[in-house]
PDB file of C-alpha atoms in Angstrom:
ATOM      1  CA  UNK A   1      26.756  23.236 -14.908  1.00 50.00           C
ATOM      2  CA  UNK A   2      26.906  24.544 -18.487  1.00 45.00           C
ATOM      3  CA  UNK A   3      29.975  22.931 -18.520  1.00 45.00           C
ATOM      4  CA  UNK A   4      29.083  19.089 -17.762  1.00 45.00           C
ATOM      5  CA  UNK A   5      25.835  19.671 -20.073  1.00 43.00           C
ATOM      6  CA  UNK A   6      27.743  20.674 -22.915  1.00 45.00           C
ATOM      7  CA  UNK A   7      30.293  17.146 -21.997  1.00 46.00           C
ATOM      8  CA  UNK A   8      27.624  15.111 -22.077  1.00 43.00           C
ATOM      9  CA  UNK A   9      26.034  16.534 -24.953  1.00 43.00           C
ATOM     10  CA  UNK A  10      29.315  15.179 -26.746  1.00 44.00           C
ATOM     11  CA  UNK A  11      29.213  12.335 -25.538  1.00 40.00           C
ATOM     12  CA  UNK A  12      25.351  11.371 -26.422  1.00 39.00           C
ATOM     13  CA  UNK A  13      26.674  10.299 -30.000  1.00 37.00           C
ATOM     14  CA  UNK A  14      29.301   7.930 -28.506  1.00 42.00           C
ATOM     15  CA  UNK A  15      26.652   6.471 -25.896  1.00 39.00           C
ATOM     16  CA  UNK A  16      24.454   5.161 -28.596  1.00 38.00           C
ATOM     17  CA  UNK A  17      26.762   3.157 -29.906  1.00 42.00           C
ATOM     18  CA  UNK A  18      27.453   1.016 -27.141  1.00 44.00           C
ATOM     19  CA  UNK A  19      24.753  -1.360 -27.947  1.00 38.00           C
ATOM     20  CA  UNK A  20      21.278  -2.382 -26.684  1.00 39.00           C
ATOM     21  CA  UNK A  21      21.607  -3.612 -23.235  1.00 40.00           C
ATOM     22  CA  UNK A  22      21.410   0.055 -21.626  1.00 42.00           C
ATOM     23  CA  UNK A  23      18.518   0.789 -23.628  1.00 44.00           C
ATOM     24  CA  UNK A  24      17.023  -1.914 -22.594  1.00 46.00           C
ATOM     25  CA  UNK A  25      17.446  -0.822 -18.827  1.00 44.00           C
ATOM     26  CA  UNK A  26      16.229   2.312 -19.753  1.00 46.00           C
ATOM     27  CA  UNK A  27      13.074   1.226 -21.592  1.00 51.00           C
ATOM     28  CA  UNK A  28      12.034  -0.794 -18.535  1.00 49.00           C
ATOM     29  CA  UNK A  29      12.654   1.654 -16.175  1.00 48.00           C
ATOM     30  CA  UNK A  30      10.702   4.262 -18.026  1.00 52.00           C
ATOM     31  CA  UNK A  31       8.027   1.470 -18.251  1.00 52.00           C
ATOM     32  CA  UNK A  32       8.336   1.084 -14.741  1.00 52.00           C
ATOM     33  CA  UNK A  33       8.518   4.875 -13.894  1.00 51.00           C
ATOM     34  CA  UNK A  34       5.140   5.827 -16.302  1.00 50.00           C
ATOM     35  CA  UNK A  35       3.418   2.739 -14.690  1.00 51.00           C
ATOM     36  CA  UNK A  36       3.265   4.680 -11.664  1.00 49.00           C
ATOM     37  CA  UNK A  37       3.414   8.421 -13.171  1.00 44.00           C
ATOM     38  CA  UNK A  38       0.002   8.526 -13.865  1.00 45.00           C
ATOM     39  CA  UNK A  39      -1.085   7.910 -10.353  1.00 49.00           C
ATOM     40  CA  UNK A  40       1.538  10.077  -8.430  1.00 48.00           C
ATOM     41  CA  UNK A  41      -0.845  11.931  -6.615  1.00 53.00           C
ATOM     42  CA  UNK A  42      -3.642   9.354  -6.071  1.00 55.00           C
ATOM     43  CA  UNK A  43      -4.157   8.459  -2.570  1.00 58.00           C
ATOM     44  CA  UNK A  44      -4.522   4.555  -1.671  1.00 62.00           C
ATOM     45  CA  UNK A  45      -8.641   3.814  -1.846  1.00 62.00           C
ATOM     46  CA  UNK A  46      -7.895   2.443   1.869  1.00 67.00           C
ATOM     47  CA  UNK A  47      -6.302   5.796   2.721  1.00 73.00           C
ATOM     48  CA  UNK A  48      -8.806   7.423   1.399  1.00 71.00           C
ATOM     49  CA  UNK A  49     -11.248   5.757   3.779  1.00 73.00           C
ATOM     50  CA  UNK A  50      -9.193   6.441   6.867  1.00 75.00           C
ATOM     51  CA  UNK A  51      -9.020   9.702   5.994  1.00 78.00           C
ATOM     52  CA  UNK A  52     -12.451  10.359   5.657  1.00 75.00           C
ATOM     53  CA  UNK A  53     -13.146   8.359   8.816  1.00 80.00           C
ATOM     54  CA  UNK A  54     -11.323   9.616  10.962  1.00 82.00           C
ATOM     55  CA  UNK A  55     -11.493  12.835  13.379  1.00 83.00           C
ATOM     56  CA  UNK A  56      -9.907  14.650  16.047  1.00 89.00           C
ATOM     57  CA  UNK A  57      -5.703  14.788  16.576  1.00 91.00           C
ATOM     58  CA  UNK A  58      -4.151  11.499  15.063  1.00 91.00           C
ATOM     59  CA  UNK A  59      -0.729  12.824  14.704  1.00 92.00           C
ATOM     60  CA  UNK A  60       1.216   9.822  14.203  1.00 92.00           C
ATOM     61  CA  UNK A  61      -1.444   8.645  11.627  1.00 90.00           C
ATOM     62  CA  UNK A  62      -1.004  11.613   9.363  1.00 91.00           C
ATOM     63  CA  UNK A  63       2.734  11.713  10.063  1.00 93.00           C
ATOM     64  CA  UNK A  64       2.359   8.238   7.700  1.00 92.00           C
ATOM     65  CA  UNK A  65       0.078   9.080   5.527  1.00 90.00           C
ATOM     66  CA  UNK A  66       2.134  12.039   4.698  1.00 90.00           C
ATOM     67  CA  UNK A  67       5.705  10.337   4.043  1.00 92.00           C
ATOM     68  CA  UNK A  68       3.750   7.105   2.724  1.00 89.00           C
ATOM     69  CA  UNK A  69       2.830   9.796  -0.184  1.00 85.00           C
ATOM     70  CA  UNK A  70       6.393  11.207  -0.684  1.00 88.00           C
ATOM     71  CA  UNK A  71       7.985   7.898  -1.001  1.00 87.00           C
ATOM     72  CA  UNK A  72       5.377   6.218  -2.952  1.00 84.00           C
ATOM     73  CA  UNK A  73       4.487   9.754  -5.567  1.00 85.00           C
ATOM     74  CA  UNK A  74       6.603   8.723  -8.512  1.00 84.00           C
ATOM     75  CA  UNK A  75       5.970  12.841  -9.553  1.00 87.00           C
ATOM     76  CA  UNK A  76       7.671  14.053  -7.007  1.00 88.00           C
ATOM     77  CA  UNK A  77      10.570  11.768  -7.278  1.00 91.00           C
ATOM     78  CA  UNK A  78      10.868  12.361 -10.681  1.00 91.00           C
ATOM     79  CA  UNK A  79      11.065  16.244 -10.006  1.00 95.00           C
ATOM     80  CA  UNK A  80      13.537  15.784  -7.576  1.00 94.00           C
ATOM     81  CA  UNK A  81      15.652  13.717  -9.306  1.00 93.00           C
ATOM     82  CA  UNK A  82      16.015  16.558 -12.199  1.00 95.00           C
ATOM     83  CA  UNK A  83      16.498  19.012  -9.408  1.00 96.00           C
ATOM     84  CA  UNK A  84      19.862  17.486  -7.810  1.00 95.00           C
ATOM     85  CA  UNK A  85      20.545  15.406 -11.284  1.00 94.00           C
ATOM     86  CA  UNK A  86      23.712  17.818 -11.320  1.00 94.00           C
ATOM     87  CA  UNK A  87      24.362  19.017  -7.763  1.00 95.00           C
ATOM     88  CA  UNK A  88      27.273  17.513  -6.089  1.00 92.00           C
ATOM     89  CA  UNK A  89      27.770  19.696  -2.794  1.00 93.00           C
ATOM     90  CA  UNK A  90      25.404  18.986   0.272  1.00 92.00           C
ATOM     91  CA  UNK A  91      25.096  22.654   0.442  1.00 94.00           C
ATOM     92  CA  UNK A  92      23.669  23.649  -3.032  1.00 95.00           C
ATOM     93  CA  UNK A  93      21.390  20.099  -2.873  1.00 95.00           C
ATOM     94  CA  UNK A  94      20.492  20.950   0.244  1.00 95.00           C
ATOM     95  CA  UNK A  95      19.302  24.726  -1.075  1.00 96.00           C
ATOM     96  CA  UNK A  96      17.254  23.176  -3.681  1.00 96.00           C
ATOM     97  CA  UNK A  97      15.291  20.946  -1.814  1.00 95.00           C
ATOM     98  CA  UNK A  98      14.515  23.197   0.756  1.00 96.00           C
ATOM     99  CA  UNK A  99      13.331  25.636  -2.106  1.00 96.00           C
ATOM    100  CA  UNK A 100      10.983  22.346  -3.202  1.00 96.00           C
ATOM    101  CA  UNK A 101       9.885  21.803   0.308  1.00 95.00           C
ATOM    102  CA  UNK A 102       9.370  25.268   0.778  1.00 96.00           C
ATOM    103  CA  UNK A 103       6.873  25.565  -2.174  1.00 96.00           C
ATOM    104  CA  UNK A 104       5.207  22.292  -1.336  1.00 94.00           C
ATOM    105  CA  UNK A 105       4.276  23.110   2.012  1.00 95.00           C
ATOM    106  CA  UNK A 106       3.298  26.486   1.688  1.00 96.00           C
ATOM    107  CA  UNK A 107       0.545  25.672  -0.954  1.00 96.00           C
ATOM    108  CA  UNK A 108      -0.601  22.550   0.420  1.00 94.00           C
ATOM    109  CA  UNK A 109      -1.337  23.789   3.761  1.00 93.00           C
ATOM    110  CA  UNK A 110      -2.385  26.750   2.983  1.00 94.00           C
ATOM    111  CA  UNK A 111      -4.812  25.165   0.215  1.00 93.00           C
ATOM    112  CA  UNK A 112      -6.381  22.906   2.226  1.00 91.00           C
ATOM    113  CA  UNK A 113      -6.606  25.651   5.215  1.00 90.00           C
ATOM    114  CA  UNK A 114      -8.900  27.949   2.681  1.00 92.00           C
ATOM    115  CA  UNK A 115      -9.885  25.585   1.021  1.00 89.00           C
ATOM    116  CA  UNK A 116      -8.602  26.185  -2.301  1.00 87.00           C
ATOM    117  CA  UNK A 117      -9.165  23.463  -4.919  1.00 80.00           C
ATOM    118  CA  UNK A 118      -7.369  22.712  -8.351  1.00 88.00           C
ATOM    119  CA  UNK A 119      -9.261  20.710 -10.977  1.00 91.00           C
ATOM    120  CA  UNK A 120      -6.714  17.568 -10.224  1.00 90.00           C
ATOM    121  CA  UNK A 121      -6.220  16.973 -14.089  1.00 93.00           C
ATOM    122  CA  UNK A 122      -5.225  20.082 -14.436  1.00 95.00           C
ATOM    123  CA  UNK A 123      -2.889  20.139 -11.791  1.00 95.00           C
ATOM    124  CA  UNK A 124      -1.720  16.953 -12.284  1.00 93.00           C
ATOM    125  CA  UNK A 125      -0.560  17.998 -15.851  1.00 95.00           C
ATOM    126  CA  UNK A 126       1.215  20.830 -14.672  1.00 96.00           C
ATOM    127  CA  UNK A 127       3.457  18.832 -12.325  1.00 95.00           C
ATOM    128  CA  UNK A 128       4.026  16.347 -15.134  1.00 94.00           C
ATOM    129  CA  UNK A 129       5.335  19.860 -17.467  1.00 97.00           C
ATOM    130  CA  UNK A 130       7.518  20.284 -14.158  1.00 97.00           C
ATOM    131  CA  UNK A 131       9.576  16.815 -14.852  1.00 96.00           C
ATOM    132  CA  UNK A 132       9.853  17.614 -18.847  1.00 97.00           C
ATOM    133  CA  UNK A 133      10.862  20.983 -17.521  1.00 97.00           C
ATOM    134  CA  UNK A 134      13.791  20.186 -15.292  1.00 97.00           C
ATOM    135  CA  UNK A 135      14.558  17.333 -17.968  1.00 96.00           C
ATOM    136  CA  UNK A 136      14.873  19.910 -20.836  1.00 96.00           C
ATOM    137  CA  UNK A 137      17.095  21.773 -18.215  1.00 96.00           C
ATOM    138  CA  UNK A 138      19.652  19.486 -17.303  1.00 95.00           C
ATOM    139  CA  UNK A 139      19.773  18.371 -21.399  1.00 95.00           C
ATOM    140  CA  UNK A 140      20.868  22.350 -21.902  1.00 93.00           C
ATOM    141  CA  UNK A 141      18.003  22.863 -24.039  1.00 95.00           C
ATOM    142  CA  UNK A 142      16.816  26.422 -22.686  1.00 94.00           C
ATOM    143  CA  UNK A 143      20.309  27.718 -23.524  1.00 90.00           C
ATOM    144  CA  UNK A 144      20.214  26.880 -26.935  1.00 92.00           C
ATOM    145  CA  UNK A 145      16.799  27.666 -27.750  1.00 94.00           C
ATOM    146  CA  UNK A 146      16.474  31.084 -25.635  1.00 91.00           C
ATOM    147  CA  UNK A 147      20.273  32.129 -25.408  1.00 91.00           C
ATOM    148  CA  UNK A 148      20.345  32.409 -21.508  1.00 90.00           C
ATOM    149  CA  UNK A 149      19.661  30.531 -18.694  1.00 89.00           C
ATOM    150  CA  UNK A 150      16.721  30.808 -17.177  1.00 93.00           C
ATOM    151  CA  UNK A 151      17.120  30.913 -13.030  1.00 95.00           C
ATOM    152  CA  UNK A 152      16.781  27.142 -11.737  1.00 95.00           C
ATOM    153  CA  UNK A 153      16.144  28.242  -7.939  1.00 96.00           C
ATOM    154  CA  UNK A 154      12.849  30.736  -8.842  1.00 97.00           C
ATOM    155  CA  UNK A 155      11.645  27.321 -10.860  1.00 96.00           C
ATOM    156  CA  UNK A 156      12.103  24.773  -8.371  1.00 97.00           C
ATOM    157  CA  UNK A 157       9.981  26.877  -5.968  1.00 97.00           C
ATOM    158  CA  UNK A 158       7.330  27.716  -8.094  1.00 97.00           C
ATOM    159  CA  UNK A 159       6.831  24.096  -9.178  1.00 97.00           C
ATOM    160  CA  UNK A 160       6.867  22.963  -5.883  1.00 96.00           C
ATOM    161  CA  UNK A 161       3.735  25.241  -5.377  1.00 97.00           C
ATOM    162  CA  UNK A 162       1.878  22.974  -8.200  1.00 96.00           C
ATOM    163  CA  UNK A 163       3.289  20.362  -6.529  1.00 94.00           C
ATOM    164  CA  UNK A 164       2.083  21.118  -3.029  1.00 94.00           C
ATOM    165  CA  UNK A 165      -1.517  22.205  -4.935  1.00 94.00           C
ATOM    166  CA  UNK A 166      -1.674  18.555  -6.523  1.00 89.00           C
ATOM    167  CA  UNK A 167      -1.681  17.036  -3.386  1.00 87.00           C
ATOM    168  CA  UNK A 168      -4.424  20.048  -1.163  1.00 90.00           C
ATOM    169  CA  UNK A 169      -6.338  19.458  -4.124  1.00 87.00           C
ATOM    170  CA  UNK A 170      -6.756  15.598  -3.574  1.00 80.00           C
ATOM    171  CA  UNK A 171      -7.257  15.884   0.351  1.00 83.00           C
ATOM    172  CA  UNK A 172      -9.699  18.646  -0.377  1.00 84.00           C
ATOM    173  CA  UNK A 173     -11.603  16.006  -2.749  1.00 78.00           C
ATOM    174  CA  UNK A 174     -11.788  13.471   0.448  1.00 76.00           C
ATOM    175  CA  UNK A 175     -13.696  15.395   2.784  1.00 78.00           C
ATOM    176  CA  UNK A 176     -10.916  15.580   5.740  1.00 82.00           C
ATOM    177  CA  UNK A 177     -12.642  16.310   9.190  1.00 83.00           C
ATOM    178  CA  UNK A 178     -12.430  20.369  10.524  1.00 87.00           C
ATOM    179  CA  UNK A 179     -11.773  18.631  14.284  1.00 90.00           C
ATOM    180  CA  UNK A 180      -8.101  18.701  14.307  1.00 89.00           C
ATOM    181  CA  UNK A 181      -7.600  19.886  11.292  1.00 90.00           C
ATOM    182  CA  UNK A 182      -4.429  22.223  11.607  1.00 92.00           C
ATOM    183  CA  UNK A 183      -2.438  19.536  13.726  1.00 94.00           C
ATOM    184  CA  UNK A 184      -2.625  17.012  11.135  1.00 91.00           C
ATOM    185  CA  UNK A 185      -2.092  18.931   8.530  1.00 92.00           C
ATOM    186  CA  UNK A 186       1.344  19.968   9.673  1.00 94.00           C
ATOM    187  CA  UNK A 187       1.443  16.031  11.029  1.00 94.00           C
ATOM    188  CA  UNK A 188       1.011  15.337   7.359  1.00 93.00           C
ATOM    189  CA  UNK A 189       3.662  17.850   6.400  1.00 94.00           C
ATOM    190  CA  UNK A 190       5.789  16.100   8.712  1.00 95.00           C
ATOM    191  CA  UNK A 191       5.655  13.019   7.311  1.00 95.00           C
ATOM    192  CA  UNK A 192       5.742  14.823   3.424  1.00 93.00           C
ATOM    193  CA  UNK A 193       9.499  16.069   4.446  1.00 94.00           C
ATOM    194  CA  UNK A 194      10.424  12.683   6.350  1.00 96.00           C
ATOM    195  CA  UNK A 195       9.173  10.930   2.940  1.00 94.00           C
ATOM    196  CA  UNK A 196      11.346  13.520   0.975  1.00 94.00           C
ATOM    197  CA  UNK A 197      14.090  12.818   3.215  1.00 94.00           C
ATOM    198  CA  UNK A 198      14.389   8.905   2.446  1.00 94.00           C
ATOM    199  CA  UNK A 199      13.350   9.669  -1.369  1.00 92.00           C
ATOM    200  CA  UNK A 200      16.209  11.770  -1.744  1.00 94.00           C
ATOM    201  CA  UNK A 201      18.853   9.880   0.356  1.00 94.00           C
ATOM    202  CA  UNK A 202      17.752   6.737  -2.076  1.00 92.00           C
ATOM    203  CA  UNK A 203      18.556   8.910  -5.115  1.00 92.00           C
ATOM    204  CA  UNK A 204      21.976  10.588  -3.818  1.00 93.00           C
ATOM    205  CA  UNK A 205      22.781   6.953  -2.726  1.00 93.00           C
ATOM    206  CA  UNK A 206      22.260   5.541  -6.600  1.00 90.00           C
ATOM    207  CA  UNK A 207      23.393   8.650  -7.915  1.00 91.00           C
ATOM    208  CA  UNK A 208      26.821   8.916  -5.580  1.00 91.00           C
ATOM    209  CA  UNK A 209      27.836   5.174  -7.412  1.00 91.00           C
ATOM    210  CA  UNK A 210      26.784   6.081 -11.074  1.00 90.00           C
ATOM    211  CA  UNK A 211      28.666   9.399 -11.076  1.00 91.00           C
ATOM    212  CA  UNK A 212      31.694   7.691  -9.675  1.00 91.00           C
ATOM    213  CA  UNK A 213      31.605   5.208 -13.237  1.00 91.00           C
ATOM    214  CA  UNK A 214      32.336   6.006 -16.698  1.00 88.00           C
ATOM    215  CA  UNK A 215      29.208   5.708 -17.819  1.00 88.00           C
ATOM    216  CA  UNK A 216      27.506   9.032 -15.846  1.00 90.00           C
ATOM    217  CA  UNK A 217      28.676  11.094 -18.920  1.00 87.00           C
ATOM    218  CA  UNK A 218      27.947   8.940 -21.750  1.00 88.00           C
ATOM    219  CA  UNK A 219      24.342   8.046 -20.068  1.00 90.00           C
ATOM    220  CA  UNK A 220      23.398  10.976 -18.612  1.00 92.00           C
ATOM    221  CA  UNK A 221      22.056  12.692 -21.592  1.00 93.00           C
ATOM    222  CA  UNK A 222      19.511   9.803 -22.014  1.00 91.00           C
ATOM    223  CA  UNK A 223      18.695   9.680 -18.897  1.00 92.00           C
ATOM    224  CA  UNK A 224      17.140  12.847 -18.811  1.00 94.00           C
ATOM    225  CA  UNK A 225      15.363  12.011 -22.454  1.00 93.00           C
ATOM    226  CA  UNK A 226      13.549   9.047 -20.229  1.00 91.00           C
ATOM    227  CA  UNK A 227      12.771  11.584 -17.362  1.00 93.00           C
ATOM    228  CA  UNK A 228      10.986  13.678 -20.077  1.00 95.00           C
ATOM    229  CA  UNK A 229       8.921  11.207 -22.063  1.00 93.00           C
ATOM    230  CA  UNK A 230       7.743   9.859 -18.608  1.00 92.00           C
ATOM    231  CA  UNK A 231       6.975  13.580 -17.790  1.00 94.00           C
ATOM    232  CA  UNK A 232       4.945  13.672 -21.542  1.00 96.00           C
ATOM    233  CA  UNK A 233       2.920  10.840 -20.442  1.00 93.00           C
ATOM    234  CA  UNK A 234       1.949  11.543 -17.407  1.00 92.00           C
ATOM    235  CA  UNK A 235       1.066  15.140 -19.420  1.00 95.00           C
ATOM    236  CA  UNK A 236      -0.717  13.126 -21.990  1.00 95.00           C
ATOM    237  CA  UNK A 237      -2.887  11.086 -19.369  1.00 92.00           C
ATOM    238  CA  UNK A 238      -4.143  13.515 -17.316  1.00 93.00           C
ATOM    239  CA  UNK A 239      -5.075  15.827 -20.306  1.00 95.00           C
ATOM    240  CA  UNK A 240      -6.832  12.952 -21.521  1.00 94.00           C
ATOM    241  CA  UNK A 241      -8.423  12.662 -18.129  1.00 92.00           C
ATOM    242  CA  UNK A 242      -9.754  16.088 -18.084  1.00 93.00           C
ATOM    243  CA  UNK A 243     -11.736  15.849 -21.520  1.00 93.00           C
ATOM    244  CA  UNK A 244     -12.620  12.259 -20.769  1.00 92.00           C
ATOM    245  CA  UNK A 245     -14.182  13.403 -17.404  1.00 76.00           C
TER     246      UNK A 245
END
């Protein structure tokens, strides 16, 4: 890995000569990306109401609701897209997103079990520190500022503990009914990994053409830059939340 950071690092000068179209790409996908950012956590206000409607088992309705989330929580896609932004086996992506999925579940179950609640902001912020932090990774940066590299596998599972907080912390805030409470929480979990599933089959899909081109190397490096300032802003919004609030 040290290797293709340190190639695309040399190639970052070259990219930025090759005219505006490509930033233009990238400026509307960050716009795009930070549109949604903000939000990636929010449940739908008509969600929201089923949720606090319903009771009793409703597997198949949580199953939904759950990879509705995934695919829709521009946060966690972010995340994951640092995470396998340099993987190329099945095996090692497959390691890393269980490590995600692993942290995710744990916390949000078990947060919404005991009812443990996060000040959302706060949360929230954290997640978006997760994004600049795998973006800062992939761009080398922790090797040149600290000397050493810290170890990618411990940080993917911790953040997916904030990440799987963000979202106990929200269903906590909606009041979810104790009468089948356990089954639809791992109905919801379900659904969470299905989500993750088609999230990440999208990326590796988009990612398996644009690594076979020329322009993986010279682009990648910016890439990443985009992946951070949208993990800034989401930062810099919920911050802004929290002493608005």
């Amino acid at each position: 890995m040290t290797a293709i950071v340190h190639r695309y690092g040399r190639t970052f000068a070259r990219a930025t000569r090759n005219g505006p179209p490509f930033y233009s790409i990238l400026l509307f996908l960050f716009l795009a990306l930070i549109s949604g950012a903000a939000f990636g956590h929010a449940v739908a206000e008509g969600d929201k109401g089923y949720i606090q409607e319903i009771s009793g088992v409703q597997l198949m309705s949580f199953i939904y609701l759950g990879a509705k989330h995934m695919v829709t929580g521009y946060d966690h896609i972010l995340f994951l897209l640092g995470v396998i932004f340099f993987l190329y086996r099945l095996k090692h992506i497959g390691l890393y997103v269980s490590l995600f999925a692993l942290g995710h579940s744990t916390t949000m179950l078990l947060g919404v079990y005991f009812n443990i609640g996060i000040n959302s902001y706060i949360i929230d912020a954290i997640i978006g520190l997760s994004v600049v932090y795998k973006a800062l990774d992939n761009m080398g940066a922790f090797q040149r500022w600290l000397g050493f590299q810290p170890n990618t596998k411990v940080a993917t599972l911790i953040f997916g503990f904030f990440h799987g907080f963000g979202l106990s912390s929200k269903i906590i805030e909606y009041n979810i009914s104790p009468d089948g409470l356990v089954p639809n929480l791992l109905a919801f979990n379900v659904g969470v990994e299905i989500g993750q599933l088609l999230a990440l089959s999208a990326i590796l899909i988009v990612m398996g053409y644009w690594r076979r081109t020329d322009s993986f190397f010279r682009h990648a490096y910016s890439a990443n830059v985009v992946m951070m300032s949208a993990g800034f802003v989401l930062i810099g919004y919920q911050l802004t939340g929290l002493f608005v609030a």
